[in-house]
mmCIF file of C-alpha atoms in Angstrom:
data_model
loop_
_atom_site.group_PDB
_atom_site.id
_atom_site.type_symbol
_atom_site.label_atom_id
_atom_site.label_comp_id
_atom_site.label_asym_id
_atom_site.label_seq_id
_atom_site.Cartn_x
_atom_site.Cartn_y
_atom_site.Cartn_z
ATOM 1 C CA MET A 2 -174.390 -32.392 -37.875
ATOM 2 C CA ARG A 3 -174.171 -30.728 -34.456
ATOM 3 C CA ARG A 4 -171.200 -28.473 -33.837
ATOM 4 C CA PHE A 5 -170.498 -25.348 -31.871
ATOM 5 C CA TYR A 6 -170.299 -21.917 -33.447
ATOM 6 C CA GLN A 7 -166.696 -20.910 -34.202
ATOM 7 C CA GLY A 8 -167.015 -17.224 -35.071
ATOM 8 C CA SER A 9 -166.715 -13.969 -33.128
ATOM 9 C CA ASP A 10 -170.377 -12.922 -32.784
ATOM 10 C CA LEU A 11 -170.985 -13.346 -29.045
ATOM 11 C CA ALA A 12 -174.754 -13.257 -29.562
ATOM 12 C CA ARG A 13 -174.437 -16.601 -31.372
ATOM 13 C CA ILE A 14 -172.792 -18.275 -28.385
ATOM 14 C CA HIS A 15 -175.491 -20.087 -26.434
ATOM 15 C CA SER A 16 -173.746 -21.898 -23.587
ATOM 16 C CA ILE A 17 -170.691 -21.929 -21.344
ATOM 17 C CA ALA A 18 -169.621 -25.126 -23.131
ATOM 18 C CA GLU A 19 -169.607 -23.213 -26.414
ATOM 19 C CA LEU A 20 -167.459 -20.487 -24.864
ATOM 20 C CA ALA A 21 -165.123 -23.197 -23.538
ATOM 21 C CA GLU A 22 -164.649 -24.677 -26.993
ATOM 22 C CA LEU A 23 -163.844 -21.265 -28.461
ATOM 23 C CA ALA A 24 -161.368 -20.649 -25.654
ATOM 24 C CA ARG A 25 -159.703 -24.017 -26.265
ATOM 25 C CA ARG A 26 -159.210 -23.154 -29.931
ATOM 26 C CA ARG A 27 -157.775 -19.709 -29.200
ATOM 27 C CA LEU A 28 -155.345 -20.635 -26.424
ATOM 28 C CA PRO A 29 -152.017 -22.464 -26.665
ATOM 29 C CA ALA A 30 -152.212 -25.963 -25.227
ATOM 30 C CA PHE A 31 -150.268 -25.122 -22.059
ATOM 31 C CA ALA A 32 -152.581 -22.192 -21.229
ATOM 32 C CA TRP A 33 -155.716 -24.230 -21.938
ATOM 33 C CA GLU A 34 -154.446 -27.059 -19.758
ATOM 34 C CA TYR A 35 -153.786 -24.676 -16.893
ATOM 35 C CA LEU A 36 -157.331 -23.336 -17.238
ATOM 36 C CA ALA A 37 -159.314 -26.527 -17.764
ATOM 37 C CA GLY A 38 -157.314 -29.316 -16.128
ATOM 38 C CA GLY A 39 -157.359 -30.808 -12.649
ATOM 39 C CA ALA A 40 -155.259 -32.885 -10.300
ATOM 40 C CA GLU A 41 -154.072 -36.447 -10.957
ATOM 41 C CA ASP A 42 -156.881 -38.566 -12.479
ATOM 42 C CA GLU A 43 -159.273 -35.595 -12.420
ATOM 43 C CA LEU A 44 -161.837 -37.545 -10.414
ATOM 44 C CA THR A 45 -162.902 -34.534 -8.372
ATOM 45 C CA LEU A 46 -162.910 -32.267 -11.418
ATOM 46 C CA THR A 47 -165.364 -34.677 -13.038
ATOM 47 C CA ARG A 48 -167.290 -35.293 -9.821
ATOM 48 C CA ASN A 49 -168.113 -31.594 -9.526
ATOM 49 C CA ARG A 50 -170.025 -31.776 -12.789
ATOM 50 C CA GLN A 51 -171.513 -35.206 -12.118
ATOM 51 C CA ALA A 52 -173.068 -33.993 -8.887
ATOM 52 C CA PHE A 53 -175.023 -31.282 -10.678
ATOM 53 C CA ALA A 54 -176.002 -33.662 -13.487
ATOM 54 C CA ALA A 55 -177.239 -36.299 -11.035
ATOM 55 C CA LEU A 56 -179.505 -33.972 -9.078
ATOM 56 C CA GLY A 57 -183.031 -33.911 -10.511
ATOM 57 C CA LEU A 58 -185.427 -30.944 -10.453
ATOM 58 C CA GLN A 59 -189.012 -31.284 -9.202
ATOM 59 C CA ALA A 60 -190.994 -28.778 -11.250
ATOM 60 C CA ARG A 61 -194.485 -27.534 -10.398
ATOM 61 C CA THR A 62 -196.961 -26.847 -13.167
ATOM 62 C CA LEU A 63 -199.681 -24.294 -13.897
ATOM 63 C CA VAL A 64 -197.743 -21.480 -12.228
ATOM 64 C CA PRO A 65 -197.953 -18.167 -14.165
ATOM 65 C CA CYS A 66 -194.611 -17.263 -15.728
ATOM 66 C CA HIS A 67 -194.043 -13.746 -14.493
ATOM 67 C CA PRO A 68 -190.394 -12.609 -14.570
ATOM 68 C CA PRO A 69 -188.925 -14.377 -11.519
ATOM 69 C CA SER A 70 -187.061 -12.509 -8.811
ATOM 70 C CA THR A 71 -183.358 -13.351 -8.718
ATOM 71 C CA ARG A 72 -182.317 -10.803 -6.092
ATOM 72 C CA CYS A 73 -180.563 -12.161 -3.042
ATOM 73 C CA ALA A 74 -179.024 -10.964 0.195
ATOM 74 C CA LEU A 75 -175.332 -11.696 0.667
ATOM 75 C CA LEU A 76 -173.068 -10.394 3.428
ATOM 76 C CA GLY A 77 -175.325 -7.443 4.103
ATOM 77 C CA GLN A 78 -175.747 -6.535 0.439
ATOM 78 C CA SER A 79 -178.593 -6.940 -1.998
ATOM 79 C CA LEU A 80 -177.387 -8.466 -5.280
ATOM 80 C CA PRO A 81 -179.323 -8.764 -8.543
ATOM 81 C CA LEU A 82 -178.151 -12.370 -8.936
ATOM 82 C CA PRO A 83 -176.825 -15.009 -6.519
ATOM 83 C CA MET A 84 -173.327 -15.037 -7.962
ATOM 84 C CA ALA A 85 -169.966 -13.306 -8.057
ATOM 85 C CA ILE A 86 -166.770 -13.804 -10.010
ATOM 86 C CA GLY A 87 -164.429 -15.781 -7.792
ATOM 87 C CA PRO A 88 -160.651 -15.556 -7.425
ATOM 88 C CA THR A 89 -158.475 -17.132 -10.107
ATOM 89 C CA GLY A 90 -154.764 -16.655 -10.703
ATOM 90 C CA TYR A 91 -152.519 -16.027 -13.701
ATOM 91 C CA ASN A 92 -155.464 -14.797 -15.775
ATOM 92 C CA GLY A 93 -153.155 -12.678 -17.902
ATOM 93 C CA LEU A 94 -152.092 -15.886 -19.645
ATOM 94 C CA LEU A 95 -155.574 -16.003 -21.176
ATOM 95 C CA TYR A 96 -156.083 -12.406 -22.284
ATOM 96 C CA ARG A 97 -154.253 -9.140 -21.733
ATOM 97 C CA ASP A 98 -155.445 -7.415 -18.550
ATOM 98 C CA ALA A 99 -157.905 -10.256 -17.975
ATOM 99 C CA ASP A 100 -158.376 -9.363 -14.295
ATOM 100 C CA ILE A 101 -159.506 -5.881 -15.238
ATOM 101 C CA HIS A 102 -161.864 -7.260 -17.888
ATOM 102 C CA LEU A 103 -163.414 -9.655 -15.364
ATOM 103 C CA ALA A 104 -163.888 -6.835 -12.870
ATOM 104 C CA GLN A 105 -165.522 -4.687 -15.550
ATOM 105 C CA ALA A 106 -167.953 -7.451 -16.516
ATOM 106 C CA ALA A 107 -168.958 -8.076 -12.904
ATOM 107 C CA THR A 108 -169.304 -4.380 -12.040
ATOM 108 C CA ALA A 109 -171.450 -3.659 -15.093
ATOM 109 C CA ARG A 110 -173.943 -6.204 -13.737
ATOM 110 C CA GLY A 111 -173.820 -5.121 -10.110
ATOM 111 C CA LEU A 112 -171.895 -8.195 -8.964
ATOM 112 C CA PRO A 113 -168.816 -8.512 -6.724
ATOM 113 C CA TYR A 114 -165.419 -9.377 -8.134
ATOM 114 C CA CYS A 115 -162.817 -11.224 -6.076
ATOM 115 C CA LEU A 116 -159.170 -10.634 -6.968
ATOM 116 C CA SER A 117 -156.609 -13.359 -6.334
ATOM 117 C CA THR A 118 -153.320 -12.896 -4.514
ATOM 118 C CA VAL A 119 -151.678 -14.238 -7.694
ATOM 119 C CA SER A 120 -153.551 -11.973 -10.097
ATOM 120 C CA ASN A 121 -151.712 -10.200 -12.874
ATOM 121 C CA ALA A 122 -153.401 -6.885 -12.086
ATOM 122 C CA ALA A 123 -152.715 -5.257 -8.737
ATOM 123 C CA LEU A 124 -155.413 -4.230 -6.290
ATOM 124 C CA GLU A 125 -154.641 -0.606 -7.025
ATOM 125 C CA GLU A 126 -155.057 -1.119 -10.793
ATOM 126 C CA ILE A 127 -158.496 -2.687 -10.396
ATOM 127 C CA VAL A 128 -159.745 0.208 -8.276
ATOM 128 C CA SER A 129 -158.336 2.880 -10.579
ATOM 129 C CA GLN A 130 -159.567 1.304 -13.824
ATOM 130 C CA VAL A 131 -162.955 -0.069 -12.748
ATOM 131 C CA PRO A 132 -164.969 2.692 -11.041
ATOM 132 C CA GLY A 133 -167.577 1.412 -8.616
ATOM 133 C CA VAL A 134 -166.145 -2.114 -8.399
ATOM 134 C CA ASP A 135 -167.314 -4.160 -5.409
ATOM 135 C CA LEU A 136 -163.848 -5.573 -4.786
ATOM 136 C CA TRP A 137 -163.122 -8.643 -2.671
ATOM 137 C CA PHE A 138 -159.624 -10.002 -2.089
ATOM 138 C CA GLN A 139 -158.473 -13.606 -1.836
ATOM 139 C CA LEU A 140 -155.460 -14.163 0.399
ATOM 140 C CA TYR A 141 -152.954 -17.003 0.371
ATOM 141 C CA ALA A 142 -151.383 -17.162 3.820
ATOM 142 C CA MET A 143 -147.697 -16.249 3.543
ATOM 143 C CA ARG A 144 -144.724 -17.460 5.562
ATOM 144 C CA ASP A 145 -143.389 -13.912 5.480
ATOM 145 C CA LEU A 146 -145.848 -12.027 7.705
ATOM 146 C CA GLY A 147 -144.389 -8.744 6.485
ATOM 147 C CA ILE A 148 -145.636 -9.525 2.981
ATOM 148 C CA GLN A 149 -148.996 -10.770 4.243
ATOM 149 C CA ASN A 150 -149.588 -7.735 6.430
ATOM 150 C CA ASP A 151 -148.646 -5.385 3.614
ATOM 151 C CA LEU A 152 -151.132 -7.143 1.307
ATOM 152 C CA LEU A 153 -153.844 -6.722 3.935
ATOM 153 C CA GLU A 154 -153.059 -3.027 4.312
ATOM 154 C CA ARG A 155 -153.176 -2.558 0.544
ATOM 155 C CA ALA A 156 -156.510 -4.402 0.371
ATOM 156 C CA GLY A 157 -157.880 -2.116 3.057
ATOM 157 C CA ARG A 158 -156.686 1.016 1.282
ATOM 158 C CA ALA A 159 -158.197 -0.265 -1.978
ATOM 159 C CA GLY A 160 -161.594 -0.481 -0.267
ATOM 160 C CA CYS A 161 -161.983 -4.247 -0.325
ATOM 161 C CA SER A 162 -165.199 -5.125 1.462
ATOM 162 C CA THR A 163 -164.510 -8.831 1.890
ATOM 163 C CA LEU A 164 -161.451 -11.021 2.440
ATOM 164 C CA LEU A 165 -161.329 -14.712 1.482
ATOM 165 C CA LEU A 166 -158.611 -16.836 3.052
ATOM 166 C CA THR A 167 -157.863 -19.892 0.921
ATOM 167 C CA SER A 168 -157.102 -22.897 3.130
ATOM 168 C CA ASP A 169 -156.910 -25.821 0.704
ATOM 169 C CA ALA A 170 -153.769 -24.919 -1.258
ATOM 170 C CA MET A 171 -151.049 -24.848 1.382
ATOM 171 C CA VAL A 172 -149.489 -27.701 -0.609
ATOM 172 C CA LEU A 173 -150.082 -27.483 -4.345
ATOM 173 C CA GLY A 174 -152.053 -30.306 -5.931
ATOM 174 C CA ASN A 175 -150.472 -32.743 -8.342
ATOM 175 C CA ARG A 176 -151.647 -31.360 -11.692
ATOM 176 C CA GLU A 177 -149.950 -33.948 -13.855
ATOM 177 C CA TRP A 178 -151.324 -32.885 -17.224
ATOM 178 C CA ASP A 179 -150.254 -29.324 -16.560
ATOM 179 C CA ARG A 180 -146.757 -30.483 -15.605
ATOM 180 C CA ARG A 181 -146.411 -32.549 -18.799
ATOM 181 C CA ASN A 182 -146.233 -29.330 -20.806
ATOM 182 C CA TYR A 183 -142.829 -28.558 -19.266
ATOM 183 C CA VAL A 184 -139.470 -30.315 -19.617
ATOM 184 C CA ARG A 185 -138.520 -28.844 -16.248
ATOM 185 C CA PRO A 186 -140.168 -26.295 -13.965
ATOM 186 C CA ARG A 187 -141.070 -23.113 -15.864
ATOM 187 C CA GLN A 188 -139.572 -24.316 -19.169
ATOM 188 C CA LEU A 189 -142.053 -25.340 -21.871
ATOM 189 C CA SER A 190 -141.326 -28.408 -23.980
ATOM 190 C CA LEU A 191 -140.322 -27.926 -27.618
ATOM 191 C CA ALA A 192 -143.729 -29.174 -28.758
ATOM 192 C CA ASN A 193 -145.443 -26.551 -26.628
ATOM 193 C CA LYS A 194 -143.146 -23.801 -27.876
ATOM 194 C CA LEU A 195 -144.068 -24.744 -31.437
ATOM 195 C CA ASP A 196 -147.734 -24.841 -30.470
ATOM 196 C CA VAL A 197 -147.441 -21.295 -29.124
ATOM 197 C CA LEU A 198 -146.180 -20.176 -32.537
ATOM 198 C CA CYS A 199 -149.348 -21.651 -34.039
ATOM 199 C CA HIS A 200 -151.409 -19.155 -32.026
ATOM 200 C CA PRO A 201 -150.405 -15.743 -33.415
ATOM 201 C CA ARG A 202 -153.538 -14.042 -32.064
ATOM 202 C CA TRP A 203 -152.619 -15.158 -28.533
ATOM 203 C CA LEU A 204 -149.021 -13.972 -29.052
ATOM 204 C CA ARG A 205 -150.258 -10.526 -30.092
ATOM 205 C CA GLN A 206 -152.867 -10.403 -27.345
ATOM 206 C CA VAL A 207 -150.815 -11.689 -24.418
ATOM 207 C CA MET A 208 -147.103 -11.562 -25.226
ATOM 208 C CA TRP A 209 -146.702 -8.460 -27.378
ATOM 209 C CA PRO A 210 -144.882 -6.221 -26.597
ATOM 210 C CA ARG A 211 -144.010 -6.870 -22.933
ATOM 211 C CA GLY A 212 -143.736 -10.670 -22.776
ATOM 212 C CA LEU A 213 -145.374 -12.741 -20.064
ATOM 213 C CA PRO A 214 -147.493 -10.707 -17.639
ATOM 214 C CA ARG A 215 -146.237 -10.013 -14.138
ATOM 215 C CA LEU A 216 -148.048 -10.664 -10.872
ATOM 216 C CA GLY A 217 -149.348 -7.243 -9.904
ATOM 217 C CA ASN A 218 -150.068 -7.899 -6.232
ATOM 218 C CA LEU A 219 -146.785 -9.698 -5.577
ATOM 219 C CA ASP A 220 -144.546 -7.686 -7.884
ATOM 220 C CA PRO A 221 -143.147 -5.465 -5.091
ATOM 221 C CA TYR A 222 -141.929 -8.516 -3.166
ATOM 222 C CA LEU A 223 -140.488 -10.614 -6.017
ATOM 223 C CA PRO A 224 -136.864 -10.750 -7.108
ATOM 224 C CA GLU A 225 -136.419 -9.059 -10.498
ATOM 225 C CA SER A 226 -135.608 -12.417 -12.151
ATOM 226 C CA GLU A 227 -138.883 -13.990 -10.951
ATOM 227 C CA ARG A 228 -141.484 -11.341 -11.775
ATOM 228 C CA SER A 229 -143.091 -13.020 -14.796
ATOM 229 C CA ALA A 230 -146.136 -15.277 -14.470
ATOM 230 C CA LEU A 231 -144.010 -18.408 -14.863
ATOM 231 C CA GLY A 232 -140.991 -17.126 -12.983
ATOM 232 C CA SER A 233 -143.023 -16.327 -9.881
ATOM 233 C CA MET A 234 -144.223 -19.904 -9.376
ATOM 234 C CA LYS A 235 -141.107 -20.857 -7.419
ATOM 235 C CA PHE A 236 -141.576 -17.869 -5.102
ATOM 236 C CA ILE A 237 -145.250 -18.710 -4.535
ATOM 237 C CA GLY A 238 -144.430 -22.307 -3.676
ATOM 238 C CA GLU A 239 -141.829 -21.235 -1.150
ATOM 239 C CA GLN A 240 -144.052 -18.573 0.430
ATOM 240 C CA MET A 241 -147.200 -20.659 1.009
ATOM 241 C CA ASP A 242 -147.654 -21.095 4.754
ATOM 242 C CA SER A 243 -148.080 -24.860 5.099
ATOM 243 C CA LEU A 244 -148.501 -24.445 8.885
ATOM 244 C CA LEU A 245 -151.692 -22.407 8.563
ATOM 245 C CA ASP A 246 -154.118 -23.429 11.325
ATOM 246 C CA TRP A 247 -157.179 -22.225 13.235
ATOM 247 C CA ASP A 248 -155.068 -20.044 15.522
ATOM 248 C CA SER A 249 -153.696 -18.283 12.446
ATOM 249 C CA LEU A 250 -157.245 -17.720 11.233
ATOM 250 C CA ALA A 251 -158.245 -16.335 14.643
ATOM 251 C CA ARG A 252 -155.400 -13.808 14.446
ATOM 252 C CA LEU A 253 -156.497 -12.839 10.943
ATOM 253 C CA ARG A 254 -160.058 -12.364 12.212
ATOM 254 C CA ASP A 255 -158.746 -9.976 14.858
ATOM 255 C CA ARG A 256 -156.690 -8.060 12.302
ATOM 256 C CA TRP A 257 -159.139 -7.764 9.376
ATOM 257 C CA PRO A 258 -161.986 -5.300 10.083
ATOM 258 C CA GLY A 259 -164.197 -6.237 7.135
ATOM 259 C CA LYS A 260 -166.090 -9.360 6.139
ATOM 260 C CA LEU A 261 -163.988 -12.532 6.399
ATOM 261 C CA LEU A 262 -164.675 -15.823 4.614
ATOM 262 C CA LEU A 263 -162.832 -19.132 4.734
ATOM 263 C CA LYS A 264 -162.471 -20.734 1.300
ATOM 264 C CA GLY A 265 -161.918 -24.475 0.996
ATOM 265 C CA VAL A 266 -164.446 -25.905 3.479
ATOM 266 C CA LEU A 267 -165.935 -29.364 2.798
ATOM 267 C CA HIS A 268 -166.746 -30.640 6.308
ATOM 268 C CA ALA A 269 -169.519 -29.507 8.659
ATOM 269 C CA ASP A 270 -167.168 -29.515 11.678
ATOM 270 C CA ASP A 271 -164.933 -26.982 9.920
ATOM 271 C CA ALA A 272 -167.964 -24.826 9.244
ATOM 272 C CA GLU A 273 -168.803 -24.948 12.962
ATOM 273 C CA GLN A 274 -165.247 -23.887 13.803
ATOM 274 C CA ALA A 275 -165.558 -20.968 11.393
ATOM 275 C CA ILE A 276 -168.744 -19.888 13.161
ATOM 276 C CA ALA A 277 -167.008 -20.124 16.551
ATOM 277 C CA LEU A 278 -164.252 -17.782 15.312
ATOM 278 C CA GLY A 279 -166.793 -15.190 14.189
ATOM 279 C CA LEU A 280 -166.317 -15.568 10.443
ATOM 280 C CA ASP A 281 -168.938 -14.069 8.177
ATOM 281 C CA GLY A 282 -169.084 -16.965 5.752
ATOM 282 C CA ILE A 283 -167.444 -19.944 4.113
ATOM 283 C CA VAL A 284 -166.812 -20.958 0.527
ATOM 284 C CA ILE A 285 -167.587 -24.631 0.050
ATOM 285 C CA SER A 286 -164.885 -25.581 -2.412
ATOM 286 C CA ASN A 287 -162.479 -28.298 -3.513
ATOM 287 C CA HIS A 288 -160.429 -25.757 -5.488
ATOM 288 C CA GLY A 289 -162.071 -26.708 -8.757
ATOM 289 C CA GLY A 290 -160.718 -30.265 -8.613
ATOM 290 C CA ARG A 291 -157.159 -28.946 -8.733
ATOM 291 C CA GLN A 292 -155.981 -30.006 -5.266
ATOM 292 C CA LEU A 293 -157.030 -33.242 -3.516
ATOM 293 C CA ASP A 294 -158.128 -35.675 -6.213
ATOM 294 C CA GLY A 295 -160.913 -37.884 -4.919
ATOM 295 C CA ALA A 296 -162.372 -35.169 -2.696
ATOM 296 C CA VAL A 297 -166.144 -34.948 -2.580
ATOM 297 C CA SER A 298 -167.849 -32.532 -4.918
ATOM 298 C CA SER A 299 -168.695 -29.101 -3.588
ATOM 299 C CA LEU A 300 -172.397 -29.831 -4.109
ATOM 300 C CA GLU A 301 -172.232 -33.012 -2.001
ATOM 301 C CA ALA A 302 -170.479 -31.093 0.752
ATOM 302 C CA LEU A 303 -173.138 -28.378 0.606
ATOM 303 C CA ALA A 304 -175.921 -30.954 0.907
ATOM 304 C CA ALA A 305 -174.251 -32.401 4.025
ATOM 305 C CA LEU A 306 -173.382 -29.214 5.899
ATOM 306 C CA ALA A 307 -176.082 -26.688 4.929
ATOM 307 C CA PRO A 308 -178.791 -28.221 7.169
ATOM 308 C CA LYS A 309 -176.439 -27.824 10.161
ATOM 309 C CA VAL A 310 -175.126 -24.296 9.656
ATOM 310 C CA ARG A 311 -177.400 -22.416 7.251
ATOM 311 C CA GLY A 312 -178.522 -19.078 8.636
ATOM 312 C CA ARG A 313 -175.550 -18.818 10.980
ATOM 313 C CA LEU A 314 -173.091 -17.616 8.335
ATOM 314 C CA ALA A 315 -173.071 -17.028 4.591
ATOM 315 C CA LEU A 316 -172.679 -20.128 2.433
ATOM 316 C CA LEU A 317 -171.024 -19.750 -0.960
ATOM 317 C CA LEU A 318 -170.132 -22.561 -3.332
ATOM 318 C CA ASP A 319 -167.787 -22.954 -6.268
ATOM 319 C CA GLY A 320 -166.808 -25.805 -8.576
ATOM 320 C CA GLY A 321 -168.515 -27.196 -11.673
ATOM 321 C CA ILE A 322 -171.033 -24.438 -12.365
ATOM 322 C CA ARG A 323 -171.788 -24.334 -16.088
ATOM 323 C CA ARG A 324 -175.542 -23.657 -16.243
ATOM 324 C CA GLY A 325 -178.072 -21.408 -14.598
ATOM 325 C CA SER A 326 -179.819 -24.562 -13.410
ATOM 326 C CA ASP A 327 -176.628 -25.431 -11.491
ATOM 327 C CA ILE A 328 -177.007 -22.179 -9.572
ATOM 328 C CA LEU A 329 -180.656 -23.034 -8.944
ATOM 329 C CA LYS A 330 -179.653 -26.430 -7.502
ATOM 330 C CA ALA A 331 -177.009 -24.876 -5.262
ATOM 331 C CA ARG A 332 -179.557 -22.361 -3.942
ATOM 332 C CA ALA A 333 -182.108 -25.100 -3.316
ATOM 333 C CA LEU A 334 -179.560 -27.006 -1.241
ATOM 334 C CA GLY A 335 -178.824 -23.973 0.914
ATOM 335 C CA ALA A 336 -176.141 -21.867 -0.775
ATOM 336 C CA ASP A 337 -176.600 -18.116 -0.584
ATOM 337 C CA ALA A 338 -174.603 -17.577 -3.777
ATOM 338 C CA VAL A 339 -171.986 -19.142 -6.029
ATOM 339 C CA LEU A 340 -168.519 -18.047 -7.080
ATOM 340 C CA LEU A 341 -167.707 -18.466 -10.769
ATOM 341 C CA GLY A 342 -164.291 -19.605 -11.941
ATOM 342 C CA ARG A 343 -163.821 -21.395 -15.238
ATOM 343 C CA ALA A 344 -167.158 -20.234 -16.670
ATOM 344 C CA THR A 345 -166.151 -16.563 -16.787
ATOM 345 C CA LEU A 346 -162.526 -17.418 -17.612
ATOM 346 C CA TYR A 347 -163.677 -19.118 -20.813
ATOM 347 C CA GLY A 348 -165.478 -15.909 -21.675
ATOM 348 C CA VAL A 349 -162.586 -13.578 -20.929
ATOM 349 C CA ALA A 350 -160.227 -15.810 -22.948
ATOM 350 C CA VAL A 351 -162.528 -15.415 -25.957
ATOM 351 C CA ALA A 352 -163.362 -11.710 -25.862
ATOM 352 C CA GLY A 353 -162.195 -9.913 -22.722
ATOM 353 C CA SER A 354 -164.887 -8.098 -20.738
ATOM 354 C CA ASP A 355 -167.472 -8.734 -23.465
ATOM 355 C CA GLY A 356 -166.797 -12.472 -23.299
ATOM 356 C CA ALA A 357 -166.922 -12.567 -19.514
ATOM 357 C CA GLY A 358 -170.116 -10.535 -19.650
ATOM 358 C CA ARG A 359 -171.599 -12.993 -22.114
ATOM 359 C CA ALA A 360 -170.854 -15.828 -19.679
ATOM 360 C CA LEU A 361 -172.594 -13.941 -16.854
ATOM 361 C CA ASP A 362 -175.575 -13.095 -19.054
ATOM 362 C CA LEU A 363 -175.961 -16.692 -20.224
ATOM 363 C CA LEU A 364 -176.038 -17.958 -16.646
ATOM 364 C CA ALA A 365 -178.509 -15.231 -15.648
ATOM 365 C CA GLU A 366 -180.800 -16.017 -18.587
ATOM 366 C CA GLU A 367 -180.674 -19.736 -17.829
ATOM 367 C CA LEU A 368 -181.366 -19.162 -14.132
ATOM 368 C CA ARG A 369 -184.455 -17.060 -14.869
ATOM 369 C CA ARG A 370 -185.697 -19.515 -17.471
ATOM 370 C CA SER A 371 -185.166 -22.452 -15.127
ATOM 371 C CA LEU A 372 -187.087 -20.710 -12.334
ATOM 372 C CA ASN A 373 -190.007 -20.151 -14.713
ATOM 373 C CA LEU A 374 -189.925 -23.753 -15.875
ATOM 374 C CA MET A 375 -189.760 -24.917 -12.262
ATOM 375 C CA GLY A 376 -192.871 -22.909 -11.423
ATOM 376 C CA CYS A 377 -190.837 -20.958 -8.868
ATOM 377 C CA PRO A 378 -191.428 -17.183 -8.755
ATOM 378 C CA ALA A 379 -188.391 -16.252 -6.647
ATOM 379 C CA LEU A 380 -185.070 -17.585 -5.402
ATOM 380 C CA ASP A 381 -186.213 -17.579 -1.781
ATOM 381 C CA ARG A 382 -188.932 -20.083 -2.665
ATOM 382 C CA LEU A 383 -186.325 -22.716 -3.535
ATOM 383 C CA GLY A 384 -185.635 -25.535 -1.101
ATOM 384 C CA PRO A 385 -184.773 -29.237 -0.963
ATOM 385 C CA ASP A 386 -188.385 -30.060 -1.865
ATOM 386 C CA CYS A 387 -187.582 -28.697 -5.359
ATOM 387 C CA LEU A 388 -184.972 -31.436 -5.846
ATOM 388 C CA HIS A 389 -184.951 -35.164 -6.383
ATOM 389 C CA LEU A 390 -182.136 -36.020 -3.971
ATOM 390 C CA LYS A 391 -181.854 -39.779 -4.385
ATOM 391 C CA PRO A 392 -179.783 -39.740 -7.602
ATOM 392 C CA LEU A 393 -177.061 -37.692 -5.896
ATOM 393 C CA ALA A 394 -176.051 -40.685 -3.793
ATOM 394 C CA GLU A 395 -176.657 -43.224 -6.562
ATOM 395 C CA ALA A 396 -174.516 -41.346 -9.088
ATOM 396 C CA PHE A 397 -171.330 -41.991 -7.151
ATOM 397 C CA ALA A 398 -171.895 -45.720 -6.902
ATOM 398 C CA ARG A 399 -170.661 -45.710 -10.504
ATOM 399 C CA PRO A 400 -167.085 -44.811 -11.540
ATOM 400 C CA PRO A 401 -166.747 -41.285 -12.929
ATOM 401 C CA THR A 402 -166.478 -40.720 -16.652
ATOM 402 C CA ALA A 403 -163.565 -38.865 -18.215
ATOM 403 C CA ASN A 404 -163.448 -35.088 -17.978
ATOM 404 C CA PRO A 405 -164.679 -33.849 -21.380
ATOM 405 C CA GLU A 406 -163.159 -30.369 -20.930
ATOM 406 C CA ALA A 407 -159.681 -31.825 -20.424
ATOM 407 C CA LEU A 408 -160.038 -34.104 -23.448
ATOM 408 C CA SER A 409 -161.540 -31.565 -25.841
#
C-alpha cells in the first residue's frame, strides 16, 4: 500500500507533497488551514496546480546527459538556481523563528530571501542572525505614510537589495475555511482550542514560553494589546491602503533607490504600465489563490504576457510550484525565476532550516533531472518549443477538481 513516510529522517522525504503531509500532521488545524487554504471555493488555488499539470513537456532524445546548467541572471545577479524564497506572513505560527530558518536555508544555497511586512522576525533580526543573506523586502502599502516611510528606511539600513510592493491584497480575500476556525475574529473555537492541546510538540515549539509570536517589523507601531500574531490582524486590516494606485507606485519608485518589483500582476497592460514607471520587474501572482477566487492561474497569465514584455523587465512567478518540472515549465514560458511560498513553508514547519533546505534541494534535484530527461543542457535553452501548449487551454474547459491540500 502506498503511503508517505511519517518519520523525522529528512533524507527519506522525496517530494514537496510528502513534506506537506508531515506538516499537516504536525500543525494544529487552524495553522494548517492558514498555510494551505485559499479563498472561497478555492478555484484559483486549484487552478494554479492544474495549469502546471496540464502543460506537457516535449522532450528530445539522444542528448548526452551531462550535468545541466541551472545558473540564471536575475536583477543583475547570477544565481545558482532560478528561484528564491518569496514573502509569506505569520510564519512563526508554523515553527519558532521560522523567518530566520527560511533565510538561513536560502542563504546556504546562494538564493535570495524575501521578508514580508507581516513577518514575525524583524528586518534587523534577519540581518544580524543570517550573515551574508541576500535580503529582499515585501511592502504592504500603508495608510499611515509615517509607518511606511519608516519601514522603507529600515529596509535600506538593513541592506535590502530589492523591494516588492504587493498590489493584490488591498482588500483581504474571503478565506472562508480559515474563518471557520474562529467563533469571532481572533478567537479560536472550542474545537480548535482542544485540537491545539492535541499538538504538544507545536505548543512547545511555538507557544512556549512566550506565547504567540509578535510581528517583528510592525511591533514598534502596534498598540501593546495587539502585538501578537492574532492580535495584529485588526491593525493590519485597518492600515492597508485600499486607495493604492499607479501614482502611489510612481512616488515609491522615486523614493526607493534599489530594485523595485510589483507583485500581483496578471494582465499584460499592467506589465506595460510597470515598464513605463521604470520598475525593474514584476511578480506574476494571484496571491497563492488566497485573494480573488476565480482569477486565472499565474502560469496562464505568464503565457499571455511574457511574449509582450519579456526582456524589458524581470519576470518572476509564484503560485502552485511543487516540482522542479514546474520551474522548468515557468522558465520555458518566459519567467526569469520563481518565488516559493508553500513549498518551503511545508519544510520549515517540519524541521526549521533543515526542512526548508530539504524543500529547496528537492526542487533543485528535480529541476536538474527534468532538464536531463528533456534533453536540455541549460536553462537558457528552454523555450515554448519545449512545451505542448494545447492542453493548457483545454484543461480549463473542464471544472476544477477539489484542492487536495485543503482536504488532506
